[in-house]
PDB file of C-alpha atoms in Angstrom:
ATOM      1  CA  ASP A 139     -55.535  66.187 -19.237  1.00  0.00           C
ATOM      2  CA  ALA A 140     -57.388  63.995 -21.638  1.00  0.00           C
ATOM      3  CA  MET A 141     -59.468  61.693 -19.989  1.00  0.00           C
ATOM      4  CA  VAL A 142     -61.456  60.102 -23.267  1.00  0.00           C
ATOM      5  CA  ILE A 143     -59.739  60.257 -26.498  1.00  0.00           C
ATOM      6  CA  GLN A 144     -61.023  59.532 -29.848  1.00  0.00           C
ATOM      7  CA  ASN A 145     -59.052  59.030 -32.797  1.00  0.00           C
ATOM      8  CA  PRO A 146     -59.168  60.238 -35.586  1.00  0.00           C
ATOM      9  CA  ARG A 147     -61.180  63.330 -35.189  1.00  0.00           C
ATOM     10  CA  TYR A 148     -62.234  63.431 -38.551  1.00  0.00           C
ATOM     11  CA  GLN A 149     -62.518  60.456 -41.064  1.00  0.00           C
ATOM     12  CA  VAL A 150     -63.356  59.998 -44.676  1.00  0.00           C
ATOM     13  CA  THR A 151     -64.164  56.514 -46.207  1.00  0.00           C
ATOM     14  CA  GLN A 152     -65.612  55.270 -49.476  1.00  0.00           C
ATOM     15  CA  PHE A 153     -68.809  53.886 -49.725  1.00  0.00           C
ATOM     16  CA  GLY A 154     -68.505  49.859 -48.668  1.00  0.00           C
ATOM     17  CA  LYS A 155     -64.817  50.269 -47.288  1.00  0.00           C
ATOM     18  CA  PRO A 156     -64.431  49.116 -43.800  1.00  0.00           C
ATOM     19  CA  VAL A 157     -63.406  51.783 -41.436  1.00  0.00           C
ATOM     20  CA  THR A 158     -62.204  51.557 -37.650  1.00  0.00           C
ATOM     21  CA  LEU A 159     -62.609  54.182 -35.143  1.00  0.00           C
ATOM     22  CA  SER A 160     -60.872  54.222 -31.777  1.00  0.00           C
ATOM     23  CA  CYS A 161     -61.249  55.487 -28.468  1.00  0.00           C
ATOM     24  CA  SER A 162     -59.100  55.243 -25.304  1.00  0.00           C
ATOM     25  CA  GLN A 163     -59.586  56.205 -21.571  1.00  0.00           C
ATOM     26  CA  THR A 164     -57.229  57.106 -18.874  1.00  0.00           C
ATOM     27  CA  LEU A 165     -60.175  57.126 -16.099  1.00  0.00           C
ATOM     28  CA  ASN A 166     -60.214  53.235 -15.614  1.00  0.00           C
ATOM     29  CA  HIS A 167     -63.812  53.065 -15.894  1.00  0.00           C
ATOM     30  CA  ASN A 168     -65.445  49.785 -16.122  1.00  0.00           C
ATOM     31  CA  VAL A 169     -68.124  50.941 -18.915  1.00  0.00           C
ATOM     32  CA  MET A 170     -67.362  52.099 -22.344  1.00  0.00           C
ATOM     33  CA  TYR A 171     -69.931  53.279 -24.808  1.00  0.00           C
ATOM     34  CA  TRP A 172     -70.851  54.072 -28.529  1.00  0.00           C
ATOM     35  CA  TYR A 173     -72.904  56.525 -29.641  1.00  0.00           C
ATOM     36  CA  GLN A 174     -74.070  57.727 -33.185  1.00  0.00           C
ATOM     37  CA  GLN A 175     -75.178  61.255 -33.340  1.00  0.00           C
ATOM     38  CA  LYS A 176     -76.448  62.391 -36.932  1.00  0.00           C
ATOM     39  CA  SER A 177     -76.770  66.092 -37.636  1.00  0.00           C
ATOM     40  CA  SER A 178     -79.051  68.213 -35.343  1.00  0.00           C
ATOM     41  CA  GLN A 179     -80.117  65.123 -33.505  1.00  0.00           C
ATOM     42  CA  ALA A 180     -79.475  63.477 -30.305  1.00  0.00           C
ATOM     43  CA  PRO A 181     -77.135  60.847 -29.549  1.00  0.00           C
ATOM     44  CA  LYS A 182     -78.264  57.317 -29.907  1.00  0.00           C
ATOM     45  CA  LEU A 183     -76.713  54.473 -28.181  1.00  0.00           C
ATOM     46  CA  LEU A 184     -75.131  51.932 -30.229  1.00  0.00           C
ATOM     47  CA  PHE A 185     -73.656  49.490 -27.730  1.00  0.00           C
ATOM     48  CA  HIS A 186     -71.513  49.461 -24.825  1.00  0.00           C
ATOM     49  CA  TYR A 187     -69.076  47.320 -22.692  1.00  0.00           C
ATOM     50  CA  TYR A 188     -69.315  46.501 -18.897  1.00  0.00           C
ATOM     51  CA  ASP A 189     -65.843  45.077 -18.550  1.00  0.00           C
ATOM     52  CA  LYS A 190     -65.407  42.533 -21.402  1.00  0.00           C
ATOM     53  CA  ASP A 191     -69.228  42.136 -21.414  1.00  0.00           C
ATOM     54  CA  PHE A 192     -70.685  43.213 -24.640  1.00  0.00           C
ATOM     55  CA  ASN A 193     -74.101  44.648 -24.871  1.00  0.00           C
ATOM     56  CA  ASN A 194     -75.749  45.519 -28.125  1.00  0.00           C
ATOM     57  CA  GLU A 195     -79.054  47.874 -28.839  1.00  0.00           C
ATOM     58  CA  ALA A 196     -81.661  46.071 -30.261  1.00  0.00           C
ATOM     59  CA  ASP A 197     -81.900  48.345 -33.205  1.00  0.00           C
ATOM     60  CA  THR A 198     -78.051  48.741 -33.721  1.00  0.00           C
ATOM     61  CA  PRO A 199     -77.452  47.434 -37.320  1.00  0.00           C
ATOM     62  CA  ASP A 200     -75.450  44.254 -37.909  1.00  0.00           C
ATOM     63  CA  ASN A 201     -72.985  46.461 -40.016  1.00  0.00           C
ATOM     64  CA  PHE A 202     -71.739  47.777 -36.624  1.00  0.00           C
ATOM     65  CA  GLN A 203     -69.044  45.967 -34.509  1.00  0.00           C
ATOM     66  CA  SER A 204     -67.260  46.701 -31.507  1.00  0.00           C
ATOM     67  CA  ARG A 205     -64.194  45.457 -29.605  1.00  0.00           C
ATOM     68  CA  ARG A 206     -62.659  46.001 -26.268  1.00  0.00           C
ATOM     69  CA  PRO A 207     -59.221  44.414 -26.000  1.00  0.00           C
ATOM     70  CA  ASN A 208     -58.531  46.060 -22.455  1.00  0.00           C
ATOM     71  CA  THR A 209     -59.989  48.277 -20.085  1.00  0.00           C
ATOM     72  CA  SER A 210     -58.582  51.166 -21.843  1.00  0.00           C
ATOM     73  CA  PHE A 211     -59.292  50.738 -25.378  1.00  0.00           C
ATOM     74  CA  CYS A 212     -62.502  50.476 -27.248  1.00  0.00           C
ATOM     75  CA  PHE A 213     -63.105  50.246 -31.230  1.00  0.00           C
ATOM     76  CA  LEU A 214     -65.913  50.749 -33.446  1.00  0.00           C
ATOM     77  CA  ASP A 215     -66.007  48.689 -36.816  1.00  0.00           C
ATOM     78  CA  ILE A 216     -68.161  49.608 -39.608  1.00  0.00           C
ATOM     79  CA  ARG A 217     -67.952  46.651 -41.868  1.00  0.00           C
ATOM     80  CA  SER A 218     -69.471  48.135 -44.875  1.00  0.00           C
ATOM     81  CA  PRO A 219     -70.289  51.996 -44.466  1.00  0.00           C
ATOM     82  CA  GLY A 220     -73.054  53.657 -46.507  1.00  0.00           C
ATOM     83  CA  LEU A 221     -73.886  56.995 -46.946  1.00  0.00           C
ATOM     84  CA  GLY A 222     -76.442  56.933 -44.039  1.00  0.00           C
ATOM     85  CA  ASP A 223     -73.798  56.001 -41.650  1.00  0.00           C
ATOM     86  CA  ALA A 224     -72.402  59.473 -42.054  1.00  0.00           C
ATOM     87  CA  ALA A 225     -72.409  60.940 -38.624  1.00  0.00           C
ATOM     88  CA  MET A 226     -70.756  61.978 -35.273  1.00  0.00           C
ATOM     89  CA  TYR A 227     -69.567  58.931 -33.531  1.00  0.00           C
ATOM     90  CA  LEU A 228     -69.067  59.665 -29.607  1.00  0.00           C
ATOM     91  CA  CYS A 229     -67.185  57.275 -27.078  1.00  0.00           C
ATOM     92  CA  ALA A 230     -68.101  57.801 -23.497  1.00  0.00           C
ATOM     93  CA  THR A 231     -67.263  56.118 -20.070  1.00  0.00           C
ATOM     94  CA  SER A 232     -68.895  55.655 -16.844  1.00  0.00           C
ATOM     95  CA  LYS A 233     -67.837  54.076 -13.585  1.00  0.00           C
ATOM     96  CA  GLY A 234     -70.864  51.495 -13.857  1.00  0.00           C
ATOM     97  CA  SER A 235     -74.170  51.120 -12.517  1.00  0.00           C
ATOM     98  CA  GLY A 236     -75.791  53.718 -10.208  1.00  0.00           C
ATOM     99  CA  ALA A 237     -75.956  57.443 -10.482  1.00  0.00           C
ATOM    100  CA  HIS A 238     -72.782  58.115 -12.453  1.00  0.00           C
ATOM    101  CA  GLU A 239     -72.172  60.719 -15.209  1.00  0.00           C
ATOM    102  CA  GLN A 240     -71.001  59.695 -18.399  1.00  0.00           C
ATOM    103  CA  TYR A 241     -67.429  61.185 -19.625  1.00  0.00           C
ATOM    104  CA  PHE A 242     -67.594  61.892 -23.512  1.00  0.00           C
ATOM    105  CA  GLY A 243     -64.618  62.187 -25.941  1.00  0.00           C
ATOM    106  CA  PRO A 244     -64.443  64.939 -28.305  1.00  0.00           C
ATOM    107  CA  GLY A 245     -66.162  62.492 -31.222  1.00  0.00           C
ATOM    108  CA  THR A 246     -65.124  61.498 -34.770  1.00  0.00           C
ATOM    109  CA  ARG A 247     -66.896  62.789 -37.559  1.00  0.00           C
ATOM    110  CA  LEU A 248     -67.362  60.096 -40.295  1.00  0.00           C
ATOM    111  CA  THR A 249     -67.796  61.280 -44.022  1.00  0.00           C
ATOM    112  CA  VAL A 250     -68.849  58.570 -46.464  1.00  0.00           C
ATOM    113  CA  THR A 251     -67.947  59.500 -50.225  1.00  0.00           C
TER     114      THR A 251
ATOM    115  CA  SER B  79     -89.667  55.446 -28.646  1.00  0.00           C
ATOM    116  CA  GLN B  80     -88.789  56.446 -24.957  1.00  0.00           C
ATOM    117  CA  GLN B  81     -86.927  59.527 -26.388  1.00  0.00           C
ATOM    118  CA  GLY B  82     -87.703  62.736 -24.332  1.00  0.00           C
ATOM    119  CA  GLU B  83     -88.526  65.801 -26.078  1.00  0.00           C
ATOM    120  CA  GLU B  84     -87.053  69.254 -25.255  1.00  0.00           C
ATOM    121  CA  ASP B  85     -88.536  72.504 -25.534  1.00  0.00           C
ATOM    122  CA  PRO B  86     -87.890  74.993 -27.085  1.00  0.00           C
ATOM    123  CA  GLN B  87     -85.851  73.479 -29.955  1.00  0.00           C
ATOM    124  CA  ALA B  88     -83.815  76.544 -30.390  1.00  0.00           C
ATOM    125  CA  LEU B  89     -83.533  79.776 -28.187  1.00  0.00           C
ATOM    126  CA  SER B  90     -81.603  83.294 -28.731  1.00  0.00           C
ATOM    127  CA  ILE B  91     -81.003  85.544 -25.960  1.00  0.00           C
ATOM    128  CA  GLN B  92     -78.724  88.428 -25.271  1.00  0.00           C
ATOM    129  CA  GLU B  93     -76.008  87.997 -22.838  1.00  0.00           C
ATOM    130  CA  GLY B  94     -77.077  88.728 -19.196  1.00  0.00           C
ATOM    131  CA  GLU B  95     -80.526  87.194 -19.609  1.00  0.00           C
ATOM    132  CA  ASN B  96     -81.890  84.158 -18.228  1.00  0.00           C
ATOM    133  CA  ALA B  97     -82.104  80.648 -20.333  1.00  0.00           C
ATOM    134  CA  THR B  98     -84.779  78.350 -19.586  1.00  0.00           C
ATOM    135  CA  MET B  99     -85.166  74.985 -21.305  1.00  0.00           C
ATOM    136  CA  ASN B 100     -87.733  72.185 -20.653  1.00  0.00           C
ATOM    137  CA  CYS B 101     -87.515  68.478 -20.814  1.00  0.00           C
ATOM    138  CA  SER B 102     -90.362  66.075 -20.717  1.00  0.00           C
ATOM    139  CA  TYR B 103     -89.710  62.098 -20.738  1.00  0.00           C
ATOM    140  CA  LYS B 104     -91.892  59.174 -20.829  1.00  0.00           C
ATOM    141  CA  THR B 105     -90.817  56.589 -18.448  1.00  0.00           C
ATOM    142  CA  SER B 106     -89.966  56.229 -14.678  1.00  0.00           C
ATOM    143  CA  ILE B 107     -86.620  57.253 -13.940  1.00  0.00           C
ATOM    144  CA  ASN B 108     -83.937  56.795 -11.205  1.00  0.00           C
ATOM    145  CA  ASN B 109     -82.167  60.105 -12.116  1.00  0.00           C
ATOM    146  CA  LEU B 110     -82.306  62.816 -14.896  1.00  0.00           C
ATOM    147  CA  GLN B 111     -78.807  64.386 -16.195  1.00  0.00           C
ATOM    148  CA  TRP B 112     -78.255  67.489 -18.246  1.00  0.00           C
ATOM    149  CA  TYR B 113     -75.338  67.535 -20.883  1.00  0.00           C
ATOM    150  CA  ARG B 114     -73.864  70.552 -23.002  1.00  0.00           C
ATOM    151  CA  GLN B 115     -72.380  70.156 -26.394  1.00  0.00           C
ATOM    152  CA  ASN B 116     -70.491  72.737 -28.219  1.00  0.00           C
ATOM    153  CA  SER B 117     -70.641  72.737 -31.855  1.00  0.00           C
ATOM    154  CA  GLY B 118     -69.193  69.766 -33.440  1.00  0.00           C
ATOM    155  CA  ARG B 119     -67.691  68.583 -29.898  1.00  0.00           C
ATOM    156  CA  GLY B 120     -68.369  66.020 -27.623  1.00  0.00           C
ATOM    157  CA  LEU B 121     -70.918  66.063 -24.464  1.00  0.00           C
ATOM    158  CA  VAL B 122     -70.042  67.671 -20.981  1.00  0.00           C
ATOM    159  CA  HIS B 123     -72.135  66.554 -18.084  1.00  0.00           C
ATOM    160  CA  LEU B 124     -73.411  69.452 -16.213  1.00  0.00           C
ATOM    161  CA  ILE B 125     -75.737  68.129 -13.157  1.00  0.00           C
ATOM    162  CA  LEU B 126     -77.500  65.209 -12.173  1.00  0.00           C
ATOM    163  CA  ILE B 127     -80.866  65.265 -10.247  1.00  0.00           C
ATOM    164  CA  ARG B 128     -82.230  61.903  -8.807  1.00  0.00           C
ATOM    165  CA  SER B 129     -85.869  61.084  -8.674  1.00  0.00           C
ATOM    166  CA  ASN B 130     -86.469  62.141  -5.177  1.00  0.00           C
ATOM    167  CA  GLU B 131     -84.793  65.512  -5.409  1.00  0.00           C
ATOM    168  CA  ARG B 132     -87.111  68.420  -6.467  1.00  0.00           C
ATOM    169  CA  GLU B 133     -84.532  71.265  -7.285  1.00  0.00           C
ATOM    170  CA  LYS B 134     -80.569  71.456  -7.540  1.00  0.00           C
ATOM    171  CA  HIS B 135     -78.194  74.441  -8.039  1.00  0.00           C
ATOM    172  CA  SER B 136     -74.732  74.360  -9.394  1.00  0.00           C
ATOM    173  CA  GLY B 137     -73.309  77.979 -10.190  1.00  0.00           C
ATOM    174  CA  ARG B 138     -75.456  79.547 -12.496  1.00  0.00           C
ATOM    175  CA  LEU B 139     -77.459  76.580 -13.270  1.00  0.00           C
ATOM    176  CA  ARG B 140     -80.521  75.611 -11.714  1.00  0.00           C
ATOM    177  CA  VAL B 141     -82.430  72.441 -12.137  1.00  0.00           C
ATOM    178  CA  THR B 142     -85.889  71.276 -11.348  1.00  0.00           C
ATOM    179  CA  LEU B 143     -87.742  67.907 -11.751  1.00  0.00           C
ATOM    180  CA  ASP B 144     -91.333  67.189 -11.401  1.00  0.00           C
ATOM    181  CA  THR B 145     -91.727  63.181 -11.572  1.00  0.00           C
ATOM    182  CA  SER B 146     -95.607  63.700 -11.603  1.00  0.00           C
ATOM    183  CA  LYS B 147     -95.337  65.422 -14.656  1.00  0.00           C
ATOM    184  CA  LYS B 148     -92.474  63.593 -16.077  1.00  0.00           C
ATOM    185  CA  SER B 149     -90.729  66.867 -16.761  1.00  0.00           C
ATOM    186  CA  SER B 150     -87.337  68.690 -15.915  1.00  0.00           C
ATOM    187  CA  SER B 151     -86.067  72.239 -16.584  1.00  0.00           C
ATOM    188  CA  LEU B 152     -82.742  73.895 -16.805  1.00  0.00           C
ATOM    189  CA  LEU B 153     -82.250  77.461 -15.763  1.00  0.00           C
ATOM    190  CA  ILE B 154     -78.932  79.477 -16.864  1.00  0.00           C
ATOM    191  CA  THR B 155     -78.874  82.713 -14.954  1.00  0.00           C
ATOM    192  CA  ALA B 156     -76.783  85.565 -16.335  1.00  0.00           C
ATOM    193  CA  SER B 157     -76.072  83.964 -19.513  1.00  0.00           C
ATOM    194  CA  ARG B 158     -73.025  84.637 -21.242  1.00  0.00           C
ATOM    195  CA  ALA B 159     -71.690  84.258 -24.983  1.00  0.00           C
ATOM    196  CA  ALA B 160     -69.666  81.075 -23.933  1.00  0.00           C
ATOM    197  CA  ASP B 161     -72.844  79.450 -22.822  1.00  0.00           C
ATOM    198  CA  THR B 162     -73.857  79.158 -26.370  1.00  0.00           C
ATOM    199  CA  ALA B 163     -74.369  75.292 -27.091  1.00  0.00           C
ATOM    200  CA  SER B 164     -76.727  72.527 -27.422  1.00  0.00           C
ATOM    201  CA  TYR B 165     -78.316  71.308 -24.389  1.00  0.00           C
ATOM    202  CA  PHE B 166     -79.277  67.776 -23.743  1.00  0.00           C
ATOM    203  CA  CYS B 167     -81.662  66.058 -20.880  1.00  0.00           C
ATOM    204  CA  ALA B 168     -80.730  62.375 -20.339  1.00  0.00           C
ATOM    205  CA  THR B 169     -83.089  59.984 -18.452  1.00  0.00           C
ATOM    206  CA  VAL B 170     -81.427  57.300 -17.316  1.00  0.00           C
ATOM    207  CA  TYR B 171     -82.359  53.570 -17.017  1.00  0.00           C
ATOM    208  CA  GLN B 172     -80.811  50.672 -15.604  1.00  0.00           C
ATOM    209  CA  SER B 173     -79.433  47.819 -17.557  1.00  0.00           C
ATOM    210  CA  TYR B 174     -78.559  44.489 -15.623  1.00  0.00           C
ATOM    211  CA  ASN B 175     -75.076  45.843 -14.990  1.00  0.00           C
ATOM    212  CA  THR B 176     -75.015  49.664 -15.786  1.00  0.00           C
ATOM    213  CA  ASP B 177     -76.978  52.477 -16.589  1.00  0.00           C
ATOM    214  CA  LYS B 178     -78.128  53.702 -20.144  1.00  0.00           C
ATOM    215  CA  LEU B 179     -79.086  57.429 -21.185  1.00  0.00           C
ATOM    216  CA  ILE B 180     -81.666  58.378 -23.376  1.00  0.00           C
ATOM    217  CA  PHE B 181     -81.120  61.965 -24.843  1.00  0.00           C
ATOM    218  CA  GLY B 182     -83.843  64.347 -25.480  1.00  0.00           C
ATOM    219  CA  THR B 183     -84.158  66.243 -28.619  1.00  0.00           C
ATOM    220  CA  GLY B 184     -82.096  69.122 -27.462  1.00  0.00           C
ATOM    221  CA  THR B 185     -82.323  73.034 -27.299  1.00  0.00           C
ATOM    222  CA  ARG B 186     -79.865  75.009 -29.203  1.00  0.00           C
ATOM    223  CA  LEU B 187     -79.006  77.938 -27.118  1.00  0.00           C
ATOM    224  CA  GLN B 188     -77.454  81.218 -28.947  1.00  0.00           C
ATOM    225  CA  VAL B 189     -76.327  83.952 -26.561  1.00  0.00           C
ATOM    226  CA  PHE B 190     -75.465  87.263 -28.248  1.00  0.00           C
ATOM    227  CA  PRO B 191     -72.842  89.472 -26.829  1.00  0.00           C
TER     228      PRO B 191
END
């Protein structure tokens, strides 16, 4: 049973053309996270939502935005993708504060041409 | 940067051998988690060890934690070709309403049949 679903799995966009990546979850978890992972690097947290409460990491570029219209869905918007934004984008969920594991989706690989 | 480091960066072994990966981190932690990532996929949670625990087992996995040295190790016994993946440690620190993970640099494990 799929728990954290990301669509699309592969996305190609043009330099400067806005793109939206989507994530949905069937776990009813309070928290949803977006990570960026570049080739052969560790995942890097961009931001997260606790319910509707948005938390941005200090070093996340303004070019990256997020929306969470309801518990199940969360979107990552890249307003003007640059070549340096090509990466795997991972969505994850967790129950919330405390010693909880995170559940990851399969990721969306973004290519910028 | 608070990012942890893992050692070795890459490890190649034969099926049946044991694989040991080490992780060092910089700040005090509540708990430490290990994740596996198959090539081009999302991360899968393997095991969580709390700061007051020294060792934990799960199947063929054994994790140790030494908070005085700010280090952890993951041992995979009797490795299989299917264990081929990247392994990341992640230290957990609490934001005001949730937990955040800081991933280490990862170890790429190759298990040859």
